[in-house]
PDB file of C-alpha atoms in Angstrom:
ATOM      1  CA  UNK A   1      19.960  26.726  -6.411  1.00  0.00           C
ATOM      2  CA  UNK A   2      17.828  23.899  -4.926  1.00  0.00           C
ATOM      3  CA  UNK A   3      18.089  20.124  -5.084  1.00  0.00           C
ATOM      4  CA  UNK A   4      14.665  18.320  -5.054  1.00  0.00           C
ATOM      5  CA  UNK A   5      13.105  15.014  -5.833  1.00  0.00           C
ATOM      6  CA  UNK A   6      10.089  14.049  -7.695  1.00  0.00           C
ATOM      7  CA  UNK A   7       8.403  10.657  -7.919  1.00  0.00           C
ATOM      8  CA  UNK A   8       5.741   8.867 -10.018  1.00  0.00           C
ATOM      9  CA  UNK A   9       4.462   6.083  -7.981  1.00  0.00           C
ATOM     10  CA  UNK A  10       2.703   3.713  -9.990  1.00  0.00           C
ATOM     11  CA  UNK A  11      -0.019   1.101  -9.221  1.00  0.00           C
ATOM     12  CA  UNK A  12      -2.102  -0.786 -11.692  1.00  0.00           C
ATOM     13  CA  UNK A  13      -1.616   1.609 -14.647  1.00  0.00           C
ATOM     14  CA  UNK A  14      -2.150   4.735 -12.237  1.00  0.00           C
ATOM     15  CA  UNK A  15       0.321   7.181 -10.951  1.00  0.00           C
ATOM     16  CA  UNK A  16      -0.285   8.717  -7.520  1.00  0.00           C
ATOM     17  CA  UNK A  17      -0.599  12.360  -8.058  1.00  0.00           C
ATOM     18  CA  UNK A  18      -0.575  15.270  -5.815  1.00  0.00           C
ATOM     19  CA  UNK A  19      -2.897  18.355  -6.548  1.00  0.00           C
ATOM     20  CA  UNK A  20      -1.176  21.129  -4.856  1.00  0.00           C
ATOM     21  CA  UNK A  21      -4.091  23.297  -3.454  1.00  0.00           C
ATOM     22  CA  UNK A  22      -3.020  23.439   0.278  1.00  0.00           C
ATOM     23  CA  UNK A  23      -0.105  25.789   0.420  1.00  0.00           C
ATOM     24  CA  UNK A  24       0.044  29.580   0.147  1.00  0.00           C
ATOM     25  CA  UNK A  25       2.585  31.088  -2.173  1.00  0.00           C
ATOM     26  CA  UNK A  26       3.410  27.599  -3.698  1.00  0.00           C
ATOM     27  CA  UNK A  27       4.964  27.607  -7.186  1.00  0.00           C
ATOM     28  CA  UNK A  28       3.172  24.388  -7.752  1.00  0.00           C
ATOM     29  CA  UNK A  29      -0.295  26.174  -6.846  1.00  0.00           C
ATOM     30  CA  UNK A  30      -3.257  24.314  -8.432  1.00  0.00           C
ATOM     31  CA  UNK A  31      -0.956  21.947 -10.332  1.00  0.00           C
ATOM     32  CA  UNK A  32      -0.706  18.183 -10.384  1.00  0.00           C
ATOM     33  CA  UNK A  33       2.602  16.738  -9.592  1.00  0.00           C
ATOM     34  CA  UNK A  34       4.373  13.443  -8.437  1.00  0.00           C
ATOM     35  CA  UNK A  35       5.337  13.159  -4.559  1.00  0.00           C
ATOM     36  CA  UNK A  36       8.759  14.803  -3.604  1.00  0.00           C
ATOM     37  CA  UNK A  37      10.367  17.850  -2.034  1.00  0.00           C
ATOM     38  CA  UNK A  38      13.604  19.441  -1.291  1.00  0.00           C
ATOM     39  CA  UNK A  39      16.872  17.897  -0.015  1.00  0.00           C
ATOM     40  CA  UNK A  40      17.914  18.272   3.410  1.00  0.00           C
ATOM     41  CA  UNK A  41      21.615  18.818   4.454  1.00  0.00           C
ATOM     42  CA  UNK A  42      23.895  15.837   3.821  1.00  0.00           C
ATOM     43  CA  UNK A  43      21.009  13.921   2.091  1.00  0.00           C
ATOM     44  CA  UNK A  44      21.462  11.807  -1.357  1.00  0.00           C
ATOM     45  CA  UNK A  45      18.645  11.812  -3.934  1.00  0.00           C
ATOM     46  CA  UNK A  46      17.688   8.422  -3.117  1.00  0.00           C
ATOM     47  CA  UNK A  47      17.364   9.505   0.953  1.00  0.00           C
ATOM     48  CA  UNK A  48      15.293  12.538   0.005  1.00  0.00           C
ATOM     49  CA  UNK A  49      13.170  10.520  -2.081  1.00  0.00           C
ATOM     50  CA  UNK A  50      12.302   7.827   0.768  1.00  0.00           C
ATOM     51  CA  UNK A  51      11.941  10.723   3.227  1.00  0.00           C
ATOM     52  CA  UNK A  52       9.733  12.874   0.977  1.00  0.00           C
ATOM     53  CA  UNK A  53       7.522  10.056   0.130  1.00  0.00           C
ATOM     54  CA  UNK A  54       7.135   8.648   3.733  1.00  0.00           C
ATOM     55  CA  UNK A  55       6.170  12.298   4.910  1.00  0.00           C
ATOM     56  CA  UNK A  56       3.799  13.250   2.053  1.00  0.00           C
ATOM     57  CA  UNK A  57       2.121   9.760   1.572  1.00  0.00           C
ATOM     58  CA  UNK A  58       3.015   7.565   4.714  1.00  0.00           C
ATOM     59  CA  UNK A  59       4.460   4.878   2.129  1.00  0.00           C
ATOM     60  CA  UNK A  60       7.887   3.520   2.872  1.00  0.00           C
ATOM     61  CA  UNK A  61       9.533   2.948  -0.934  1.00  0.00           C
ATOM     62  CA  UNK A  62      11.560  -0.070  -1.365  1.00  0.00           C
ATOM     63  CA  UNK A  63      11.208  -0.378  -5.380  1.00  0.00           C
ATOM     64  CA  UNK A  64      12.191   2.666  -7.065  1.00  0.00           C
ATOM     65  CA  UNK A  65      14.347   3.583 -10.301  1.00  0.00           C
ATOM     66  CA  UNK A  66      16.465   6.782 -10.802  1.00  0.00           C
ATOM     67  CA  UNK A  67      15.218   8.074 -13.975  1.00  0.00           C
ATOM     68  CA  UNK A  68      16.783  11.162 -14.870  1.00  0.00           C
ATOM     69  CA  UNK A  69      17.917  14.785 -13.815  1.00  0.00           C
ATOM     70  CA  UNK A  70      15.668  17.802 -14.786  1.00  0.00           C
ATOM     71  CA  UNK A  71      17.105  21.443 -14.712  1.00  0.00           C
ATOM     72  CA  UNK A  72      14.638  24.113 -14.469  1.00  0.00           C
ATOM     73  CA  UNK A  73      15.673  27.729 -14.977  1.00  0.00           C
ATOM     74  CA  UNK A  74      13.452  30.493 -14.449  1.00  0.00           C
ATOM     75  CA  UNK A  75      13.218  33.941 -14.590  1.00  0.00           C
ATOM     76  CA  UNK A  76      11.215  34.108 -11.448  1.00  0.00           C
ATOM     77  CA  UNK A  77      12.712  30.884  -9.028  1.00  0.00           C
ATOM     78  CA  UNK A  78      15.908  29.992  -8.186  1.00  0.00           C
ATOM     79  CA  UNK A  79      17.680  27.324 -10.370  1.00  0.00           C
ATOM     80  CA  UNK A  80      16.253  23.662  -9.376  1.00  0.00           C
ATOM     81  CA  UNK A  81      17.879  20.315 -10.107  1.00  0.00           C
ATOM     82  CA  UNK A  82      15.099  17.687  -9.963  1.00  0.00           C
ATOM     83  CA  UNK A  83      16.084  14.308  -9.523  1.00  0.00           C
ATOM     84  CA  UNK A  84      13.314  12.166 -10.890  1.00  0.00           C
ATOM     85  CA  UNK A  85      12.272   8.848 -10.016  1.00  0.00           C
ATOM     86  CA  UNK A  86       9.512   6.254 -10.886  1.00  0.00           C
ATOM     87  CA  UNK A  87       8.400   3.613  -8.318  1.00  0.00           C
ATOM     88  CA  UNK A  88       5.954   0.900  -7.768  1.00  0.00           C
ATOM     89  CA  UNK A  89       3.467   0.052  -4.564  1.00  0.00           C
ATOM     90  CA  UNK A  90       0.524  -2.177  -4.104  1.00  0.00           C
ATOM     91  CA  UNK A  91      -0.447   0.146  -1.249  1.00  0.00           C
ATOM     92  CA  UNK A  92      -2.394   3.183  -0.571  1.00  0.00           C
ATOM     93  CA  UNK A  93      -1.254   6.386   0.991  1.00  0.00           C
ATOM     94  CA  UNK A  94      -1.581   6.207   4.925  1.00  0.00           C
ATOM     95  CA  UNK A  95      -1.410  10.053   5.838  1.00  0.00           C
ATOM     96  CA  UNK A  96      -3.150  13.189   4.807  1.00  0.00           C
ATOM     97  CA  UNK A  97      -0.874  15.291   2.967  1.00  0.00           C
ATOM     98  CA  UNK A  98      -0.259  18.905   4.120  1.00  0.00           C
ATOM     99  CA  UNK A  99       0.489  20.233   0.444  1.00  0.00           C
ATOM    100  CA  UNK A 100      -2.490  18.883  -1.513  1.00  0.00           C
ATOM    101  CA  UNK A 101      -4.752  16.130  -1.937  1.00  0.00           C
ATOM    102  CA  UNK A 102      -3.318  12.924  -3.228  1.00  0.00           C
ATOM    103  CA  UNK A 103      -5.184  10.734  -5.903  1.00  0.00           C
ATOM    104  CA  UNK A 104      -4.532   8.101  -7.887  1.00  0.00           C
ATOM    105  CA  UNK A 105      -5.089   8.732 -11.618  1.00  0.00           C
ATOM    106  CA  UNK A 106      -4.763   6.796 -14.865  1.00  0.00           C
ATOM    107  CA  UNK A 107      -1.463   6.933 -16.698  1.00  0.00           C
ATOM    108  CA  UNK A 108      -2.853   8.086 -19.743  1.00  0.00           C
ATOM    109  CA  UNK A 109      -5.133  10.719 -18.126  1.00  0.00           C
ATOM    110  CA  UNK A 110      -2.263  12.433 -16.268  1.00  0.00           C
ATOM    111  CA  UNK A 111      -1.253  14.570 -19.245  1.00  0.00           C
ATOM    112  CA  UNK A 112      -4.742  16.128 -19.618  1.00  0.00           C
ATOM    113  CA  UNK A 113      -4.782  17.470 -15.948  1.00  0.00           C
ATOM    114  CA  UNK A 114      -3.300  21.130 -15.337  1.00  0.00           C
ATOM    115  CA  UNK A 115       0.580  20.307 -15.270  1.00  0.00           C
ATOM    116  CA  UNK A 116       3.591  22.361 -16.461  1.00  0.00           C
ATOM    117  CA  UNK A 117       4.379  22.233 -20.095  1.00  0.00           C
ATOM    118  CA  UNK A 118       7.817  21.050 -19.554  1.00  0.00           C
ATOM    119  CA  UNK A 119       6.139  18.183 -17.253  1.00  0.00           C
ATOM    120  CA  UNK A 120       4.645  16.547 -20.206  1.00  0.00           C
ATOM    121  CA  UNK A 121       7.782  16.170 -22.150  1.00  0.00           C
ATOM    122  CA  UNK A 122       9.426  14.127 -19.113  1.00  0.00           C
ATOM    123  CA  UNK A 123       6.282  12.383 -18.408  1.00  0.00           C
ATOM    124  CA  UNK A 124       6.310  11.174 -21.995  1.00  0.00           C
ATOM    125  CA  UNK A 125      10.156   9.915 -21.740  1.00  0.00           C
ATOM    126  CA  UNK A 126       9.040   7.986 -18.606  1.00  0.00           C
ATOM    127  CA  UNK A 127       5.938   6.299 -20.663  1.00  0.00           C
ATOM    128  CA  UNK A 128       8.266   5.403 -23.489  1.00  0.00           C
ATOM    129  CA  UNK A 129      10.824   3.913 -21.074  1.00  0.00           C
ATOM    130  CA  UNK A 130      13.578   6.231 -22.071  1.00  0.00           C
ATOM    131  CA  UNK A 131      16.612   5.317 -20.135  1.00  0.00           C
ATOM    132  CA  UNK A 132      18.463   7.817 -17.911  1.00  0.00           C
ATOM    133  CA  UNK A 133      18.387  11.306 -19.313  1.00  0.00           C
ATOM    134  CA  UNK A 134      19.083  14.921 -18.484  1.00  0.00           C
ATOM    135  CA  UNK A 135      16.296  17.482 -19.301  1.00  0.00           C
ATOM    136  CA  UNK A 136      16.838  21.027 -19.231  1.00  0.00           C
ATOM    137  CA  UNK A 137      13.499  23.337 -18.972  1.00  0.00           C
ATOM    138  CA  UNK A 138      13.584  26.801 -19.274  1.00  0.00           C
ATOM    139  CA  UNK A 139      10.583  29.094 -18.248  1.00  0.00           C
ATOM    140  CA  UNK A 140       9.574  33.023 -18.509  1.00  0.00           C
ATOM    141  CA  UNK A 141       7.028  33.012 -15.734  1.00  0.00           C
ATOM    142  CA  UNK A 142       4.422  30.354 -16.242  1.00  0.00           C
ATOM    143  CA  UNK A 143       5.462  29.567 -20.111  1.00  0.00           C
ATOM    144  CA  UNK A 144       8.083  27.259 -21.412  1.00  0.00           C
ATOM    145  CA  UNK A 145      10.395  28.819 -23.654  1.00  0.00           C
ATOM    146  CA  UNK A 146      13.239  26.348 -24.039  1.00  0.00           C
ATOM    147  CA  UNK A 147      13.535  22.559 -23.683  1.00  0.00           C
ATOM    148  CA  UNK A 148      16.926  20.484 -24.326  1.00  0.00           C
ATOM    149  CA  UNK A 149      17.052  16.686 -23.835  1.00  0.00           C
ATOM    150  CA  UNK A 150      20.932  15.387 -23.311  1.00  0.00           C
ATOM    151  CA  UNK A 151      22.175  18.489 -25.155  1.00  0.00           C
ATOM    152  CA  UNK A 152      19.706  18.918 -27.944  1.00  0.00           C
ATOM    153  CA  UNK A 153      17.336  21.318 -28.294  1.00  0.00           C
ATOM    154  CA  UNK A 154      13.558  20.038 -28.626  1.00  0.00           C
ATOM    155  CA  UNK A 155      10.368  22.048 -30.007  1.00  0.00           C
ATOM    156  CA  UNK A 156       8.470  23.797 -27.399  1.00  0.00           C
TER     157      UNK A 156
END
């Protein structure tokens, strides 16, 4: 099992998105995602968040909110517990990310990008300002087969 963080950093109606095009054998290859990564030993979700954002963007987060826990279950990958955050900044990234290309994308255009089907569910929850939530997403291959929000089944 993995613990990871993912953050959607907002500025002027846009999210800073990472187009994952640089790593081989990447579960997110060619997808657009927020900023984040795997926990290191003894890290809290907040410590992992701040470190990963600094490593991937050069930004130092000071204004962020823990929004939810997303459990990913897959027939191909180990179970992942993703701690989901949003944050705000007025700055641009200061480093070149070695995992993909960083780009500011209008929030209302993000769902049109090549993203995971389950990401559309939690991006909608973020847009609707739903308070802290628990979302379980089950995949067979790249296909979302089940979604459960706060213990209640969702249509997929």
